[in-house]
Short mmCIF file of C-alpha atoms and ligand atoms in Angstrom, two decimals:
data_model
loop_
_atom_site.label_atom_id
_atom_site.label_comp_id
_atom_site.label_asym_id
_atom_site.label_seq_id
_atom_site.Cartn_x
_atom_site.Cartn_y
_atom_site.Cartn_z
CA UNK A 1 21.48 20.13 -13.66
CA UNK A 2 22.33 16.85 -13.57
CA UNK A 3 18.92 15.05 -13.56
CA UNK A 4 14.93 16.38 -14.24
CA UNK A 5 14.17 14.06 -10.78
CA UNK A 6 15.52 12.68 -8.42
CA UNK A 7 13.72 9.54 -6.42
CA UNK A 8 14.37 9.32 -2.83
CA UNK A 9 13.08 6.23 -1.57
CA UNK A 10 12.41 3.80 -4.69
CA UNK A 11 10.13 1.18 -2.88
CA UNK A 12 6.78 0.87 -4.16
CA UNK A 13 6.23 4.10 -5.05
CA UNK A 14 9.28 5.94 -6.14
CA UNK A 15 9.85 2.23 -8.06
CA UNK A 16 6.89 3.67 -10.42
CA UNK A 17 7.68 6.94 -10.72
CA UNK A 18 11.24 5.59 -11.84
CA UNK A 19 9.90 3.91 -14.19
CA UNK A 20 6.55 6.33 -15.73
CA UNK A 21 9.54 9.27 -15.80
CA UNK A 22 12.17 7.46 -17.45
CA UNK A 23 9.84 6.01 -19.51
CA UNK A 24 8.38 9.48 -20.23
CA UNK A 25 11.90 10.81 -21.66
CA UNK A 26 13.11 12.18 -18.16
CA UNK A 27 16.69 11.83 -17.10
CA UNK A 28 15.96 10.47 -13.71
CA UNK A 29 17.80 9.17 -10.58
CA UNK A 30 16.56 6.64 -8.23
CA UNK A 31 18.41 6.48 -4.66
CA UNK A 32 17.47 4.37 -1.99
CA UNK A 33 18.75 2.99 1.32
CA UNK A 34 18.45 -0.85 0.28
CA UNK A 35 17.89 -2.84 -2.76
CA UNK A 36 14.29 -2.54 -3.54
CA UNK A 37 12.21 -4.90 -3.15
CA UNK A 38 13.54 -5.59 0.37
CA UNK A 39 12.04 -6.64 3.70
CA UNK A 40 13.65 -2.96 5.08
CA UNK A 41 10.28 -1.03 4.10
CA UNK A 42 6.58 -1.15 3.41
CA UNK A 43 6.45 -3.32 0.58
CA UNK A 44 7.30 -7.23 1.95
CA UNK A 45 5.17 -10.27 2.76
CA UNK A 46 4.41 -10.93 -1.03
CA UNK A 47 1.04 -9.93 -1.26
CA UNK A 48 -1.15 -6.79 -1.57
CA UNK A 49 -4.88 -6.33 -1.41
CA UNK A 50 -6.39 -4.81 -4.19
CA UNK A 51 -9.92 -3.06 -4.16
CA UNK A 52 -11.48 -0.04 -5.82
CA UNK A 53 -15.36 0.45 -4.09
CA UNK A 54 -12.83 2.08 -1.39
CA UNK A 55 -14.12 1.98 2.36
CA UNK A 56 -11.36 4.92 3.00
CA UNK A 57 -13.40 7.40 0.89
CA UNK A 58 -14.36 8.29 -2.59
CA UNK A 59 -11.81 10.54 -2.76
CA UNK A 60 -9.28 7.45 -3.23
CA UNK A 61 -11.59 6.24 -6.28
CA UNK A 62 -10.48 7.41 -9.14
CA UNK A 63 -6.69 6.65 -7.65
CA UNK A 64 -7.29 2.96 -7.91
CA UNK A 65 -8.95 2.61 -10.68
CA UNK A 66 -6.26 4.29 -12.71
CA UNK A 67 -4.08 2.53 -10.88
CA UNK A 68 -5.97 -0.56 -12.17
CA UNK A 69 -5.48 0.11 -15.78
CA UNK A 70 -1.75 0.31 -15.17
CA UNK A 71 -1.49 -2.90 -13.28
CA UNK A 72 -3.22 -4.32 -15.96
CA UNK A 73 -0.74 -2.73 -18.54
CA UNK A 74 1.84 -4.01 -16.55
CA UNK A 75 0.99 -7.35 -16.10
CA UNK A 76 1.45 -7.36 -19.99
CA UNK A 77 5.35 -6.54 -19.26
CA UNK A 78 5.70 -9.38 -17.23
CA UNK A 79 6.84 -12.88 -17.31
CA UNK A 80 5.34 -13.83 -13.50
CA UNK A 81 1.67 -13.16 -12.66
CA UNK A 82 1.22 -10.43 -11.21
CA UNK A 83 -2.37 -9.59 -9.78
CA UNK A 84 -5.16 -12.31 -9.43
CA UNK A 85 -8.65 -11.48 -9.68
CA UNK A 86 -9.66 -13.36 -6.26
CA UNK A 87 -12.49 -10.61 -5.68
CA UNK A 88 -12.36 -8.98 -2.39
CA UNK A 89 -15.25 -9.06 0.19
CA UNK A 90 -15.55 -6.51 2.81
CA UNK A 91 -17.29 -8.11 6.39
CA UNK A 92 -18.38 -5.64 9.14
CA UNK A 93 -21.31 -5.03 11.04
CA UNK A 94 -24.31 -3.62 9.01
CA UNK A 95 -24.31 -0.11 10.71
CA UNK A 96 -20.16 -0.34 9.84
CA UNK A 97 -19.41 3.34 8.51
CA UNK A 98 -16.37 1.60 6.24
CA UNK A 99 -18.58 -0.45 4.57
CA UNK A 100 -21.27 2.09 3.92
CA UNK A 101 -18.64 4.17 2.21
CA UNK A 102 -17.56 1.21 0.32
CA UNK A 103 -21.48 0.88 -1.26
CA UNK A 104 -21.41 4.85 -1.52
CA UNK A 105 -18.01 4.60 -3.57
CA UNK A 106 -19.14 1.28 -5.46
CA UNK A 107 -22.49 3.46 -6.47
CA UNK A 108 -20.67 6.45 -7.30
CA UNK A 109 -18.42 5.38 -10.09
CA UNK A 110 -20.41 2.29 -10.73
CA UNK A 111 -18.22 -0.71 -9.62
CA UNK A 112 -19.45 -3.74 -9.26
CA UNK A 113 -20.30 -4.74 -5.92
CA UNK A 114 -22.25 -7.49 -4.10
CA UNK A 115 -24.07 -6.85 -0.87
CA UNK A 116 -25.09 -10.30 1.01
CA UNK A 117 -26.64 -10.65 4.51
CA UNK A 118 -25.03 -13.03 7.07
CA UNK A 119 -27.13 -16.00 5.96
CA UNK A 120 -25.91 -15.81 2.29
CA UNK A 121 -22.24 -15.18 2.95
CA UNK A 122 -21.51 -18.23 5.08
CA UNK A 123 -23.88 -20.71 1.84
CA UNK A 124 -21.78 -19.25 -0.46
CA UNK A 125 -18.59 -18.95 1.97
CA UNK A 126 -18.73 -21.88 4.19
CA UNK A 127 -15.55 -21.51 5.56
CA UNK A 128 -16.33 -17.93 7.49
CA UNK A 129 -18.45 -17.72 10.26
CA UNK A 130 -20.32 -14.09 10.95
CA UNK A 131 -22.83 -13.14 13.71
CA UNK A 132 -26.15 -12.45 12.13
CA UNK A 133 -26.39 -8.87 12.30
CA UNK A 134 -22.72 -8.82 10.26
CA UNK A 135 -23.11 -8.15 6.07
CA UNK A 136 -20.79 -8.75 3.48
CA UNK A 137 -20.05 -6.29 0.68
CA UNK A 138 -18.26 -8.66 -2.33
CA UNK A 139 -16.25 -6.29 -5.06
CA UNK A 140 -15.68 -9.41 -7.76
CA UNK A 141 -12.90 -6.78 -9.59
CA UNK A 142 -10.66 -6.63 -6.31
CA UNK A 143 -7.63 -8.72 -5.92
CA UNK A 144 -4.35 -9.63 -4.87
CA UNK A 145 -0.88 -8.44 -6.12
CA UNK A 146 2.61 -9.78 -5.50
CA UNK A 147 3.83 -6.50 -4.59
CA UNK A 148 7.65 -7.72 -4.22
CA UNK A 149 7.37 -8.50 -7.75
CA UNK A 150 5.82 -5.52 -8.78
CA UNK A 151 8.66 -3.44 -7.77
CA UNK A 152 11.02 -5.63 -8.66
CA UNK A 153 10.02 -5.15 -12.30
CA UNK A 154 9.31 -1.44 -11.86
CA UNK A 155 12.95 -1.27 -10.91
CA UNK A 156 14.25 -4.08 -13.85
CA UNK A 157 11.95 -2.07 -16.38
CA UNK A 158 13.65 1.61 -15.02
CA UNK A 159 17.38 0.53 -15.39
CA UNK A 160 16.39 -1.14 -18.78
CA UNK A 161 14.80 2.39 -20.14
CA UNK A 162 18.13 4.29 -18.89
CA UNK A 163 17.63 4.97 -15.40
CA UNK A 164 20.61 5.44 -13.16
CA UNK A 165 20.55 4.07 -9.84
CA UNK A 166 21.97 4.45 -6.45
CA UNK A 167 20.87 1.65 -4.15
CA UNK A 168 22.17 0.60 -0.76
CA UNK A 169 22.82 4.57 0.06
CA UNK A 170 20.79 6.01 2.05
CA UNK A 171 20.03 10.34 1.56
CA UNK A 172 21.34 12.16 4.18
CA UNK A 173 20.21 15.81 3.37
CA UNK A 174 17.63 17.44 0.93
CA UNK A 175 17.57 21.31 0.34
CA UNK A 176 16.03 23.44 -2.12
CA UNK A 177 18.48 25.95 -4.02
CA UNK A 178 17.96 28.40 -6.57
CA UNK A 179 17.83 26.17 -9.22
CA UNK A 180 16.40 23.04 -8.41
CA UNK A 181 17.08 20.62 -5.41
CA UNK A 182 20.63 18.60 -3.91
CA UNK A 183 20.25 15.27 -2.27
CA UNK A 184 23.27 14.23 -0.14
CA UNK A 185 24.32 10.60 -0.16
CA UNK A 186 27.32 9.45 0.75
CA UNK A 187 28.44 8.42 -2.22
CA UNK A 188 28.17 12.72 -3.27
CA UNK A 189 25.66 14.96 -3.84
CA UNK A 190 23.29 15.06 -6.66
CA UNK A 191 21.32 18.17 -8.34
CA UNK A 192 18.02 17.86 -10.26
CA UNK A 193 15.62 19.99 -11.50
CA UNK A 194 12.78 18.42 -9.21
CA UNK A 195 12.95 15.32 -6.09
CA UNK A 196 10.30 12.73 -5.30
CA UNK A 197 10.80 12.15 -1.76
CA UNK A 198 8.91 8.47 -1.24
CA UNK A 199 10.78 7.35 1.46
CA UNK A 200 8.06 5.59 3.23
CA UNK A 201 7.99 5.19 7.21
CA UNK A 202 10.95 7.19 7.39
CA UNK A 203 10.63 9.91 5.55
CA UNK A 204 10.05 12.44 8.36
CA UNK A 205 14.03 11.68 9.08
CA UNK A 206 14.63 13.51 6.26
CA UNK A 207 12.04 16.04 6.84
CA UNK A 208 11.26 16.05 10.58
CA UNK A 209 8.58 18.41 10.29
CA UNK A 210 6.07 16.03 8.33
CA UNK A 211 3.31 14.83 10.78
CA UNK A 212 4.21 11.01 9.88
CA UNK A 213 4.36 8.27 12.98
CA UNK A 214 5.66 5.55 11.69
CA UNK A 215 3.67 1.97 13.80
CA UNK A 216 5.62 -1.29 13.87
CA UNK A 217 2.82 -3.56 11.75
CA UNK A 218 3.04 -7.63 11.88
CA UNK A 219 1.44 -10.17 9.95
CA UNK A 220 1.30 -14.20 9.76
CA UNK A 221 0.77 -17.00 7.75
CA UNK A 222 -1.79 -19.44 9.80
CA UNK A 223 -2.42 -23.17 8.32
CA UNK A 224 -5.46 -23.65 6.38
CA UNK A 225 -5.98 -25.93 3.64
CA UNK A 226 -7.43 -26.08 0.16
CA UNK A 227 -10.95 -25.11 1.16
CA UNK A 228 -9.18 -21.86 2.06
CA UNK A 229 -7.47 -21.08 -1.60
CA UNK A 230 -8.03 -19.16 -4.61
CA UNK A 231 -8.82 -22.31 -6.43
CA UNK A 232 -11.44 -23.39 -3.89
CA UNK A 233 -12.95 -19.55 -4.78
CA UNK A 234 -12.10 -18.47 -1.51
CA UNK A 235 -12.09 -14.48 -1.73
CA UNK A 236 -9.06 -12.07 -0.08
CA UNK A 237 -10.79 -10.10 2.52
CA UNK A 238 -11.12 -7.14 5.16
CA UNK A 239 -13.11 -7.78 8.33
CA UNK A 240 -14.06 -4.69 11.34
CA UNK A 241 -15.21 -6.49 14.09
CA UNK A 242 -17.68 -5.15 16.59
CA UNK A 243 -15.32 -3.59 19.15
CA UNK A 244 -13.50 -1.99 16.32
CA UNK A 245 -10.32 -3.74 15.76
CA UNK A 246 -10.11 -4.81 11.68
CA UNK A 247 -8.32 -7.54 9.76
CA UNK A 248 -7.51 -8.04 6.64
CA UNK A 249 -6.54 -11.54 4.70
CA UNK A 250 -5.71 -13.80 1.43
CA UNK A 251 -6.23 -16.79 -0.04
CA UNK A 252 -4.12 -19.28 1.36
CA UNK A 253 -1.36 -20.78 -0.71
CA UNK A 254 0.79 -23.66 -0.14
CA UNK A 255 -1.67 -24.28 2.56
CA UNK A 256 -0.95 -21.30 4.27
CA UNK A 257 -3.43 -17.97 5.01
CA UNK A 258 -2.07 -14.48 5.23
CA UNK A 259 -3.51 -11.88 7.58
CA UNK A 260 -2.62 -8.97 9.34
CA UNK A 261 -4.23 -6.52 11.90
CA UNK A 262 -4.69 -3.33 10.35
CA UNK A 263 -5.63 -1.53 13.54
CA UNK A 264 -3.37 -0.94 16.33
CA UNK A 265 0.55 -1.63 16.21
CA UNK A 266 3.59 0.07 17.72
CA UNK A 267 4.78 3.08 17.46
CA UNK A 268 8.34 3.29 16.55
CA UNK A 269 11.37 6.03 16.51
CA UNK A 270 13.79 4.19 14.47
CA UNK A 271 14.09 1.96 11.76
CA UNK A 272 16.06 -0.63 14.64
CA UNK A 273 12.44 -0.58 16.59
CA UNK A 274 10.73 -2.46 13.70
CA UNK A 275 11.85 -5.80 15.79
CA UNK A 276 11.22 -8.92 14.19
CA UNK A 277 7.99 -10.83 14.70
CA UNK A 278 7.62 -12.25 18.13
CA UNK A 279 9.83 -9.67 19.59
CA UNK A 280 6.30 -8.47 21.17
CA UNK A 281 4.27 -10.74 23.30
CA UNK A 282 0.95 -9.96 20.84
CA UNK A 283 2.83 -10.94 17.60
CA UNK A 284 1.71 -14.49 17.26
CA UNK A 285 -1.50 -13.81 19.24
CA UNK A 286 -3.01 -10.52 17.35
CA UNK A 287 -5.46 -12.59 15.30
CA UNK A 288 -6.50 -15.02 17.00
CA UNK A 289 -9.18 -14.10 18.17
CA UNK A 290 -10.43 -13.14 14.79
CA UNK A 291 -9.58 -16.07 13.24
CA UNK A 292 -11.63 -18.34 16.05
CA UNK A 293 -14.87 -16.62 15.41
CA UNK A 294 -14.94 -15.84 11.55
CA UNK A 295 -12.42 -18.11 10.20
CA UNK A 296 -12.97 -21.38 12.67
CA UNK A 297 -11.13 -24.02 10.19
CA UNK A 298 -7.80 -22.44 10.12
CA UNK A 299 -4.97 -23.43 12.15
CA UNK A 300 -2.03 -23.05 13.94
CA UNK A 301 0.47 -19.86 13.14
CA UNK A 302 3.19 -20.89 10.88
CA UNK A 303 5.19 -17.65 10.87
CA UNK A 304 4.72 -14.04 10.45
CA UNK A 305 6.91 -11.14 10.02
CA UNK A 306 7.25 -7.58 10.85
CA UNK A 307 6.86 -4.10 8.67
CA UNK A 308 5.68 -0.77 9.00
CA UNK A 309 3.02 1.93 8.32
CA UNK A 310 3.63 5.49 8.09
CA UNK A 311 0.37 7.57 9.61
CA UNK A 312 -0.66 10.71 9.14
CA UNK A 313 -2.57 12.28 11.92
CA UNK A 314 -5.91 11.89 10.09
CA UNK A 315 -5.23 8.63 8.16
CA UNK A 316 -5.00 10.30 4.65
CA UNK A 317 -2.29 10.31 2.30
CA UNK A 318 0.08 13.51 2.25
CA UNK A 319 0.76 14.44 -1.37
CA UNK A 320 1.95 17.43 -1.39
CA UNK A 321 5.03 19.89 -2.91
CA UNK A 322 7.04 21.53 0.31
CA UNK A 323 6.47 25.10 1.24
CA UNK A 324 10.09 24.98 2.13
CA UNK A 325 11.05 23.33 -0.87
CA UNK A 326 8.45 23.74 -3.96
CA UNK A 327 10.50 21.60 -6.50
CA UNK A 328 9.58 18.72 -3.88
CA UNK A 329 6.94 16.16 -4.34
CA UNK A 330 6.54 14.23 -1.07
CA UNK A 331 4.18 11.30 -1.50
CA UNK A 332 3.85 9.61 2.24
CA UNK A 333 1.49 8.86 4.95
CA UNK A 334 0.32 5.71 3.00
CA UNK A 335 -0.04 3.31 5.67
CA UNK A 336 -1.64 -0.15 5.40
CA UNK A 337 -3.19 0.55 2.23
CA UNK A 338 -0.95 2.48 -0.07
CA UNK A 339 0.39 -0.26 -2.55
CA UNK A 340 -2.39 -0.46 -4.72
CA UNK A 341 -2.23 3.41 -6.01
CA UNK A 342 1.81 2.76 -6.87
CA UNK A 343 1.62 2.92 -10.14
CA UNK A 344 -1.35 6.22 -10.09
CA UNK A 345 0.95 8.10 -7.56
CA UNK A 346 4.22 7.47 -9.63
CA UNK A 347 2.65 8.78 -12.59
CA UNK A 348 1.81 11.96 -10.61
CA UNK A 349 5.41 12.31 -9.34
CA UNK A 350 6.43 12.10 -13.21
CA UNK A 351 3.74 14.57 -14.67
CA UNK A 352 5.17 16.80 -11.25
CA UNK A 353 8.72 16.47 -12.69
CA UNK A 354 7.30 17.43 -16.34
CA UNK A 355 6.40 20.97 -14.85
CA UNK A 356 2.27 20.11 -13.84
CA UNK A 357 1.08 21.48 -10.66
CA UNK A 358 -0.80 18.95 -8.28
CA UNK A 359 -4.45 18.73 -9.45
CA UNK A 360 -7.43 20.47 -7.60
CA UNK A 361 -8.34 16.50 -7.30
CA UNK A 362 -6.06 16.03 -4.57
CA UNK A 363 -5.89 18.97 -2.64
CA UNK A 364 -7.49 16.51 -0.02
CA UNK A 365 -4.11 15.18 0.21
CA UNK A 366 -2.32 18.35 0.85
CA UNK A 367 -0.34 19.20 3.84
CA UNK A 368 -1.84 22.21 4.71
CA UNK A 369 -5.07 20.86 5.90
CA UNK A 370 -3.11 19.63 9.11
CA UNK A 371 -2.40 23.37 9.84
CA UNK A 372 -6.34 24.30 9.53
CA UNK A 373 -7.68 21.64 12.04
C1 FAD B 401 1.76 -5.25 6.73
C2 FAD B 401 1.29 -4.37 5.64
C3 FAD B 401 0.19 -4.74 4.87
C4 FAD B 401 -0.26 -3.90 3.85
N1 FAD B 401 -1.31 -4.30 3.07
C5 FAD B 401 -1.68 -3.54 2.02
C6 FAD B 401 -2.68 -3.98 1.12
O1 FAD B 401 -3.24 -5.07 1.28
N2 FAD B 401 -3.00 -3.19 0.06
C7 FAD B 401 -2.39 -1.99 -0.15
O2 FAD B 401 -2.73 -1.32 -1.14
N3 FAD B 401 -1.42 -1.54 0.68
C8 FAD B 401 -1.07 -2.28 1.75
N4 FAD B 401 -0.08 -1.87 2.59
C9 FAD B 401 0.48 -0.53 2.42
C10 FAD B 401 1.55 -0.47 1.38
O3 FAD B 401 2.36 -1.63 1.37
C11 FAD B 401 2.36 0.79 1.67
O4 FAD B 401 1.48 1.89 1.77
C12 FAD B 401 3.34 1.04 0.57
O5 FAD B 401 4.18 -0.07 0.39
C13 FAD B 401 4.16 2.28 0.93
O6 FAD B 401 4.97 2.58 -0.17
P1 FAD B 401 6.19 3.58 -0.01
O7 FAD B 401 6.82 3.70 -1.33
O8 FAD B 401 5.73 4.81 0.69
O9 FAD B 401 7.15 2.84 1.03
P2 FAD B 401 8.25 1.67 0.75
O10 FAD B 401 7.77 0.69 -0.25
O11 FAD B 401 8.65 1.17 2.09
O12 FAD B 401 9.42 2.50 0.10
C14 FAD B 401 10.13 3.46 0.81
C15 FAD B 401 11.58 3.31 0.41
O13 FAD B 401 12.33 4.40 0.93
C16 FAD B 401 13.62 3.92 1.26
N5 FAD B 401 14.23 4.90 2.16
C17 FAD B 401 13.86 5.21 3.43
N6 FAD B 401 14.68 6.18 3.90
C18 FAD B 401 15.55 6.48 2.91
C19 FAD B 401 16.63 7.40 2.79
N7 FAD B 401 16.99 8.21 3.79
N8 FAD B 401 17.32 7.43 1.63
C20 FAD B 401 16.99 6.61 0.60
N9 FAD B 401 15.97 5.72 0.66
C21 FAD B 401 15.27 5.67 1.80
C22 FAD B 401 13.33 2.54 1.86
O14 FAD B 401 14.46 1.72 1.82
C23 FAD B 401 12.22 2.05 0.96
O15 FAD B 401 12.71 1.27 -0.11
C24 FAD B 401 0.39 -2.67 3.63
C25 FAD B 401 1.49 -2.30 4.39
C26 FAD B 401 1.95 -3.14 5.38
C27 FAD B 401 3.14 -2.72 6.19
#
């Protein structure tokens, strides 16, 4: 056997698992397509949201906050800042079933959390306008991360341990033999003892039978000034409006705010569908709405750019081994909010090369509850 795993797709989560496995004495491989980071993938636009009272569901808790830790432990590895403690507050009607499961979670496993009433977010948040019957849930411990730079080092700290790695070769063909798995590239084919498959949005080309649809995603950079920043104490956000549609935002920087719409999107077939921003008539458009009522002293968009999420029918994450192939991990279905658990999720892809089963903790994650709806 040549290797104990094999990586396919080494974005931002088979980046970590690189890294926890080779770390953890395993001869790995990590192949990928491009040359993580990249702007092909999930992972681009610089910056990540990170919270932990999770609006998603509890069962994502205990993800993030070990994730957490190992930010934090990896921050200590490198030379660039990684994560900023901003805080992250969560705006959405009062009766908004998002933010009652982000009190619920916050409650649960005791996380800090503030929960203000229009009147006291906009004194303490001048800047963001709310109708009256709108609260605001602040988690002081959430964040952003530069998540280019996070993989970049996962992949820097990898090759330094002794991982090998095939980039800018994409896998044609998985299949599981007697003894272990073969991943066609075409630079050869490679055996190992057990595969991550983290190939993000596309990952159903591999496997066409995993219930992924990958959505063309944009986001922009609109102007807003120094009021608007980190410095100024200006939190990163999420936002549901009333008819539905949510947001989510940063700090600006340089004078610039990031936000995206985390509803809605385009589905896509191929990788040549993600079109760049402004292909689509919404692109520049999306947010502005959102940005006239709650955010009124930001400007003009600067620029935005496109990506992609990878859905699963019900939203959750699919980790899961393969009933066709059951020395396959496949980690997908993370869409606009998977970055965060990287780290957490590559250290379960390593403990699944060690020989561990998946835990009974995330059998919510597994694929066969798709086949009992
Ligand atoms: C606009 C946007 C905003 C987001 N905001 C947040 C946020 O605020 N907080 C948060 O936690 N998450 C957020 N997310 C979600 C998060 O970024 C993704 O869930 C995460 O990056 C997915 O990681 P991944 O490893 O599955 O995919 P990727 O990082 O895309 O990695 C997949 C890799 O697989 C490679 N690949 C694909 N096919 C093949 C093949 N055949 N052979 C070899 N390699 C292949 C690709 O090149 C890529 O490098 C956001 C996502 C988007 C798009």
């Amino acid at each position: 056997m040549d290797y104990d795993l094999i990586i396919v797709g080494s974005g931002s989560i088979g980046a970590a698992a690189g890294y926890y496995a080779t770390q953890a004495g395993l001869r790995v491989l990590m192949i990928d397509s491009a040359h993580p980071p990249h702007q092909q993938g999930s992972h681009h636009g610089e910056t990540r949201l990170i919270r932990h009272a999770y609006g998603e569901g509890e069962k994502y808790v205990s993800l993030a906050l070990r994730s957490q830790t190992l930010w934090d432990e990896l921050q200590q590895l490198s030379e660039k800042r990684l994560f900023t403690q901003t805080g992250v507050l969560n705006i959405g009607p009062a009766d908004s079933v998002f933010l009652s499961n982000v009190a619920h979670s916050a409650s649960q496993w005791q996380i800090p959390l503030e929960k203000i009433n229009a009147r006291e977010l906009m004194a303490r948040w001048p800047q963001i306008r709310v109708p009256e019957y709108f609260i605001g849930m602040f988690e002081p411990n959430g964040g952003v991360l530069n998540s280019e730079d996070a993989v970049a080092l996962f992949i820097r700290l990898a090759c330094e341990a002794g991982c090998a790695q095939l980039f800018n070769c994409p896998a044609t063909a998985i299949r599981q033999t007697e003894n272990g798995i073969e991943v066609d590239t075409a630079e050869g084919c490679w055996r190992g003892a057990k595969l991550l498959l983290s190939a993000g949005t596309w990952a159903g080309k591999l496997l066409p039978s995993l219930p992924i649809t990958p959505i063309r995603k944009v986001f922009a950079w609109h102007q807003a000034d120094g009021l608007f920043s980190t410095e100024n104490h200006f939190p990163a956000f999420t936002a549901e409006l009333e008819n539905g549609d949510s947001f989510y935002g940063f700090p600006s920087q340089n004078n610039a705010l990031k936000i995206g719409k985390h509803s809605g999107g385009q589905p896509i077939s191929s990788p040549e569908q993600r079109a760049p921003f402004g292909t689509t008539v919404s692109d520049g458009s999306e947010a502005f709405t959102f940005l006239r009522q709650i955010l009124p002293g930001t400007g003009v968009c600067l620029h935005g750019e496109a990506c992609s999420y990878d859905n699963s029918p019900d939203g959750d994450f699919i980790i899961d081994t393969l009933p066709q192939a059951p020395d396959a991990l496949v980690i997908t279905g993370l869409s606009g909010h998977g970055f965060k658990f990287a780290p957490a999720l590559g250290e379960i892809a390593c403990r699944f090369a060690q020989g561990h089963s998946i835990t009974p903790a995330l059998a919510s994650f597994r694929l066969s509850r798709f086949k009992q709806a």
